[in-house]
XYZ file of C-alpha atoms in Angstrom:
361
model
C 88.136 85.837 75.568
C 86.743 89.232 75.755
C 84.393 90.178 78.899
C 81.597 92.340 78.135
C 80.515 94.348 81.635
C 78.970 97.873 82.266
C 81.170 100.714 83.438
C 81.743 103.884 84.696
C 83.016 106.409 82.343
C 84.215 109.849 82.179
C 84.037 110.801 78.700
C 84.971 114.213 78.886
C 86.536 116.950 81.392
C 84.009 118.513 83.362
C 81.198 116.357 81.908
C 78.977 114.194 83.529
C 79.625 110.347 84.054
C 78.048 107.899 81.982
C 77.655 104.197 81.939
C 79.137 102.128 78.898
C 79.962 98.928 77.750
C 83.593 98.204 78.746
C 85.561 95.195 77.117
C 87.866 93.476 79.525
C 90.467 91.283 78.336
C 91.549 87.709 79.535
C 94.463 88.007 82.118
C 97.988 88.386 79.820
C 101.145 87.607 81.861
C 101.195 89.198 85.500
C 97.843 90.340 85.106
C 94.912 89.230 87.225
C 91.102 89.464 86.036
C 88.854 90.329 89.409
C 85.216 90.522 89.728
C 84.035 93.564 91.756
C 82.071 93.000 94.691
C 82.007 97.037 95.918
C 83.806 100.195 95.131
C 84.073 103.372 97.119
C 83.246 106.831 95.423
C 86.620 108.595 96.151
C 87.678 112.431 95.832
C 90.579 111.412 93.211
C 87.489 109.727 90.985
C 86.097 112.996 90.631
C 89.394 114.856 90.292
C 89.825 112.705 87.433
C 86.161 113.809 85.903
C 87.298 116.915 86.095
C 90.873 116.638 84.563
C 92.495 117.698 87.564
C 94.855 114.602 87.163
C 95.873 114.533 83.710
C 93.891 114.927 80.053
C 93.776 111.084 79.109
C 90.201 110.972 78.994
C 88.067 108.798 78.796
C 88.923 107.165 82.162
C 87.156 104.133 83.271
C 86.628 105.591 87.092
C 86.358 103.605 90.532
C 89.796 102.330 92.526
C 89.317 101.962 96.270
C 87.911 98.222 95.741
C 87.216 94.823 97.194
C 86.286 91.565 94.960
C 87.262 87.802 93.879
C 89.919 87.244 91.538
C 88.102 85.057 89.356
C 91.484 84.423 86.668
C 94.998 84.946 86.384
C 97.615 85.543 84.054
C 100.838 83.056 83.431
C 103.411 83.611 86.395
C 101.112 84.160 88.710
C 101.541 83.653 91.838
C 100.694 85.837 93.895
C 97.032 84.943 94.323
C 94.779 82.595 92.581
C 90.841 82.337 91.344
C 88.262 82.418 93.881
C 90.907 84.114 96.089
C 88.741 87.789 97.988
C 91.058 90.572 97.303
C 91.699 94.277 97.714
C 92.999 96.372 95.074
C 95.696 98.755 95.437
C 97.491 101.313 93.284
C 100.934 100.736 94.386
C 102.144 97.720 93.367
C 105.590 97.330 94.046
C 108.355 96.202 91.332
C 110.774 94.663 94.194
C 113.606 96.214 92.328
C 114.009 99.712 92.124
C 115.946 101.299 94.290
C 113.140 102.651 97.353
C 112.527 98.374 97.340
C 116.274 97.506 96.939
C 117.151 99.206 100.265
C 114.021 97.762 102.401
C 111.965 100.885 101.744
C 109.220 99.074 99.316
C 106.396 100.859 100.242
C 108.182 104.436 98.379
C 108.681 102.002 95.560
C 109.081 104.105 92.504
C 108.228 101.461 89.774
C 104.880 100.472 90.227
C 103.203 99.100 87.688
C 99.692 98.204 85.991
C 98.195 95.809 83.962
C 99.395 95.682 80.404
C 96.768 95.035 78.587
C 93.958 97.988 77.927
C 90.340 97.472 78.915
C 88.141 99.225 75.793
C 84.933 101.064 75.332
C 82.695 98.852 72.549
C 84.086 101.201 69.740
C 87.786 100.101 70.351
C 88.626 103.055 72.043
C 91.042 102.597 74.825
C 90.467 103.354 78.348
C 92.386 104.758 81.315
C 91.269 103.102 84.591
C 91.668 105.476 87.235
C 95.318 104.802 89.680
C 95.311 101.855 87.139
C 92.340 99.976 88.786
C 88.972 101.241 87.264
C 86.873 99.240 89.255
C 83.456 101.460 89.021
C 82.693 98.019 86.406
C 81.194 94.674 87.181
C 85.148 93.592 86.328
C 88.314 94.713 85.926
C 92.176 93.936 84.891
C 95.070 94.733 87.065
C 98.308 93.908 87.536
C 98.640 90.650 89.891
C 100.535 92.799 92.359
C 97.489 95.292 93.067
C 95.625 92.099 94.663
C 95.952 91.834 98.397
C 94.524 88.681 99.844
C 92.223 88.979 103.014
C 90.239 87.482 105.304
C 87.011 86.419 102.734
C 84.779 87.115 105.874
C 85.128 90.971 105.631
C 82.354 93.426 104.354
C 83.434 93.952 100.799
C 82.161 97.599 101.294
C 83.808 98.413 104.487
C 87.352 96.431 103.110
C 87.253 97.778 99.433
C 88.089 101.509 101.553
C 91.297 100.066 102.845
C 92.238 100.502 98.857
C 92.597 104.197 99.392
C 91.065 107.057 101.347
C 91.021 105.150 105.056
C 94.296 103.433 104.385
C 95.794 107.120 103.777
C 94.554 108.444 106.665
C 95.607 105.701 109.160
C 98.779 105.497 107.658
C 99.343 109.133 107.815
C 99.024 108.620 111.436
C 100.536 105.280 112.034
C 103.201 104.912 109.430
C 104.353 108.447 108.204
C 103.559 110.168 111.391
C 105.125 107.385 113.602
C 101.998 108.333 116.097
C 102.546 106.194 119.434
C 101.173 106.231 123.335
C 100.521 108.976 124.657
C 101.531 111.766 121.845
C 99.361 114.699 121.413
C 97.979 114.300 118.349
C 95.919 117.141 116.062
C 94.036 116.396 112.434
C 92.676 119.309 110.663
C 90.053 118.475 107.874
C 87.531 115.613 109.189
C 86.353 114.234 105.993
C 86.801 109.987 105.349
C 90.823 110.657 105.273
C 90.874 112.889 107.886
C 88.893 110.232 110.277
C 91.054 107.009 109.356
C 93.542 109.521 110.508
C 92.214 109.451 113.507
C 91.232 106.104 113.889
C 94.847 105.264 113.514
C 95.553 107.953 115.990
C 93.431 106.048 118.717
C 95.001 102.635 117.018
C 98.587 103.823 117.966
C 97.407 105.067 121.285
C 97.045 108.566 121.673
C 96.333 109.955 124.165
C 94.626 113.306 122.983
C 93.353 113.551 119.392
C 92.335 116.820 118.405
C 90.320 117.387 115.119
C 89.297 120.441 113.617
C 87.148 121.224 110.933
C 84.584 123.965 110.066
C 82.039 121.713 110.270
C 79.986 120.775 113.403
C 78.448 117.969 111.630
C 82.412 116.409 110.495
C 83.500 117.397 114.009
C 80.510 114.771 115.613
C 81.924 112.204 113.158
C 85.219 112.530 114.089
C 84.461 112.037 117.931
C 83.280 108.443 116.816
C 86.499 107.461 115.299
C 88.306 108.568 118.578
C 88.944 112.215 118.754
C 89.288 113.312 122.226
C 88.480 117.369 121.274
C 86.964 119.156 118.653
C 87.713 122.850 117.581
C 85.408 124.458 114.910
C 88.274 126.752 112.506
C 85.385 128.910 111.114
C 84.997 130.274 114.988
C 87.911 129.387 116.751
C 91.908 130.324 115.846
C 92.774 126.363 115.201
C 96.807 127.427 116.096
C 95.755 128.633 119.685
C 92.998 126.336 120.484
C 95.451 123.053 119.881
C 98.001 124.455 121.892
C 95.356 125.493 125.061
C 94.259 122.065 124.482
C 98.209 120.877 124.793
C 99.683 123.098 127.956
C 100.777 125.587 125.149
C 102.802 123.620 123.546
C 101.196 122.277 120.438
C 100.713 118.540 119.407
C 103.268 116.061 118.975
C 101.792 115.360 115.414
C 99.714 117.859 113.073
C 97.955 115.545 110.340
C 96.885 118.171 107.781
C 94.276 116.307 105.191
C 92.677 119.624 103.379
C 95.551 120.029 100.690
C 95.098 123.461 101.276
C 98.354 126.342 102.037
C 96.251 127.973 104.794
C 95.977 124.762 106.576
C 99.119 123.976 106.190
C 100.382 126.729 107.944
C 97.911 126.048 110.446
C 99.495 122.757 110.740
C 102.895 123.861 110.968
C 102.562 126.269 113.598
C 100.359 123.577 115.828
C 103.159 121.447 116.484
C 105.063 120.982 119.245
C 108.887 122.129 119.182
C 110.401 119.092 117.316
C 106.970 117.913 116.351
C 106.161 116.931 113.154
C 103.698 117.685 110.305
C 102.001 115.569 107.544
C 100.478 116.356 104.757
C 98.306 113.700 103.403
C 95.678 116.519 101.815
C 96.414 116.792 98.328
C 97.160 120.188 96.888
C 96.436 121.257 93.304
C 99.419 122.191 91.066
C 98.714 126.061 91.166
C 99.096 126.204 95.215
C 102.143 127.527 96.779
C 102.753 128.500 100.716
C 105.830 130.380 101.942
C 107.287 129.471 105.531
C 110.113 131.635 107.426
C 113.203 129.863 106.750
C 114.093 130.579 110.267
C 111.251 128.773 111.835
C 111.688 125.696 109.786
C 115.149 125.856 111.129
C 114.155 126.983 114.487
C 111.193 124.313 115.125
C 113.495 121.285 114.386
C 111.442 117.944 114.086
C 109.624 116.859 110.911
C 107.738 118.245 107.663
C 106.803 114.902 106.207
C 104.373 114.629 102.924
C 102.350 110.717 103.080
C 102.336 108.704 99.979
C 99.184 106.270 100.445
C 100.052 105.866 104.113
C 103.280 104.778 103.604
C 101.664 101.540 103.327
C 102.967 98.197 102.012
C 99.635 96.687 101.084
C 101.155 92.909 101.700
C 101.840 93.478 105.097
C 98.692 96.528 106.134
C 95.651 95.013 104.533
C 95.854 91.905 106.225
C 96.483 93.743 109.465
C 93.545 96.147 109.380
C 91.267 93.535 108.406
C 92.245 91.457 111.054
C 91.813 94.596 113.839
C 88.125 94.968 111.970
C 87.445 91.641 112.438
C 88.064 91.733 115.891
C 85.956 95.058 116.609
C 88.894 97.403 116.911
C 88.669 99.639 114.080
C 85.041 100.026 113.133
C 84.983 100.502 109.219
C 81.845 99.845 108.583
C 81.521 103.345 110.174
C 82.671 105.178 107.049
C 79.987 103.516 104.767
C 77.657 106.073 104.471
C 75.332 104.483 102.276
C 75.371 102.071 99.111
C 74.287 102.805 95.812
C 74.562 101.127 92.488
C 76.318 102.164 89.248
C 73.859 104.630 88.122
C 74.532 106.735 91.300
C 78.010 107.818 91.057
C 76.927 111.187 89.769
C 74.765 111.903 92.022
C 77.304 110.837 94.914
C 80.241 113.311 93.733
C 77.373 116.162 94.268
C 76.855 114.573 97.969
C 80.717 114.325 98.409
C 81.214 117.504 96.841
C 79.169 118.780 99.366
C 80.298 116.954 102.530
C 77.019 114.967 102.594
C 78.847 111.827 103.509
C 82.172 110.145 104.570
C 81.830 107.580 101.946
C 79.432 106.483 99.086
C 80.327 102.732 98.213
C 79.294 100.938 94.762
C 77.886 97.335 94.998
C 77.898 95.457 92.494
């Protein structure tokens, strides 16, 4: 059986979204069929409109998702219809080597669904990180379906899929944040906060976060930042150490992608401090560090793949912790829109209108 459900498409580089017919196959082995409940509006989605990813157009957009599996492929068993999921882009193989030696969340066979979801013409799509969930339904693979708590805000939990589970587990996972470290995040956008919320999760006990904007920098104080320190009129470097005895912080989160901020990053830290980079760079950028103070510095320069996070074991967690009021998620839902709005939500992203537009469907 073929399902027949509108979609999100980018059709071209550069161009405009549109919305299509998408055909959606019946669950093949390993595969799981899910019916989208909300979708967030993500920076990759539009860095695949504008072929910033690779050229495999047309992509079916949409990835950081919540919904219902609603049917399953044969050796299954993993989750089962009716069961509320999240989707992830990492599913794990269990046998490479990262997984072989206890390290699954670096797994470096992760894999999709099989089968291809098509435009109405026969022409094949590629869903975005393998998800392409901007659609009423999608095919993954089994393994990108993380069971949670059915009670959780399908907008709010769908962002656990991506951008907030990078940022926390920049802080929590690849940063190894923990009570009382000094912690600093430059760029305040939706990553940037979950990477302070994890901050204040771990128990920091001064989060710095710095941004150009006073607007991002008011966000950021309600997902725990303890200071604020506006680049475009401050030095970043000096203000983080004044606001750490002149030291520098124990962790430097940078989540810009940019080489400038990196080296603001680096030369925040605290002598054996360490740096992550959970910004993603474009392939052009390049950034040159003395040898001698990468030497010199000691600690950590650490890049974060998805937060370092093993879906299995973090979804659950962090919907548990927003469940219980500790980690307010609903906060990054900026508003909700509908299909028809994703263009229109890149040009609010694209201009720093909002932490997070989220699809309902």
């Amino acid at each position: 059986m073929v399902h027949e459900v509108r979609g999100v498409v980018a059709k071209a580089k550069g161009q405009p979204v549109s919305i299509e017919t998408v055909l959606v196959p019946d669950p093949g082995p390993g595969e799981a069929l899910v019916r989208v409940q909300a979708c967030g509006v993500c920076h990759t989605d539009l860095h695949y409109r504008e072929g910033g990813i690779n050229d495999e157009f047309p992509f079916l957009l949409g990835h950081e998702a919540a919904g219902t599996v609603e049917a399953v492929g044969e050796g299954v068993t993993e989750v089962a219809p009716g069961d509320y999921v999240i989707l992830n882009w990492r599913a794990v193989c269990g046998q490479c080597r990262a997984c072989l030696r206890g390290r699954p969340w670096y797994c470096f066979d992760t894999h999709n669904a099989g089968q291809k979801m098509t435009l109405a013409d026969g022409t094949e799509l590629s869903p975005a990180l393998g998800i392409g969930a901007f659609a009423e339904k999608t095919l993954v693979a089994a393994g990108q379906c993380t069971k949670v708590d059915p009670q959780a805000d399908p907008a709010a939990a769908g962002l656990l899929g991506c951008g907030v589970m990078a940022g926390i587990g920049a802080a929590v996972n690849t940063g190894g944040v923990t009570r009382g470290d000094s912690v600093a995040v430059i760029g305040c956008g939706g990553v940037g906060d979950a990477a302070i919320a994890g901050a204040r999760l771990a128990g920091a006990a001064r989060i710095i976060a710095v941004d150009v904007d006073d607007r991002k920098l008011e966000w950021a104080r309600g997902f725990g930042a303890t200071h604020t320190v506006n680049s475009a009129e401050t030095d970043p470097v000096e203000a983080i150490r004044e606001l750490t005895g002149g030291f520098g912080a124990d962790v430097v989160i940078e989540a810009v992608g940019r080489p400038e901020t990196y080296e603001q990053a680096f030369y925040a830290r605290d002598l054996a401090g360490t740096v992550v980079l959970v910004g993603v760079p474009t392939p052009e950028m390049r950034i040159e560090l003395p040898l001698l103070e990468v030497f010199g510095r000691g600690g950590a320069l650490k890049s974060s793949w998805y937060g370092d996070c093993l879906p299995s074991r973090d979804f659950p967690m962090l919907i548990d912790l927003y469940r219980q009021g500790r980690l307010d998620l609903d906060a990054f839902v900026t508003e909700k829109i509908g299909l028809d709005d994703v263009e229109a939500a890149f040009d609010k992203m694209h201009s720093g209108d909002v932490l997070r537009s989220v699809v309902i469907l």
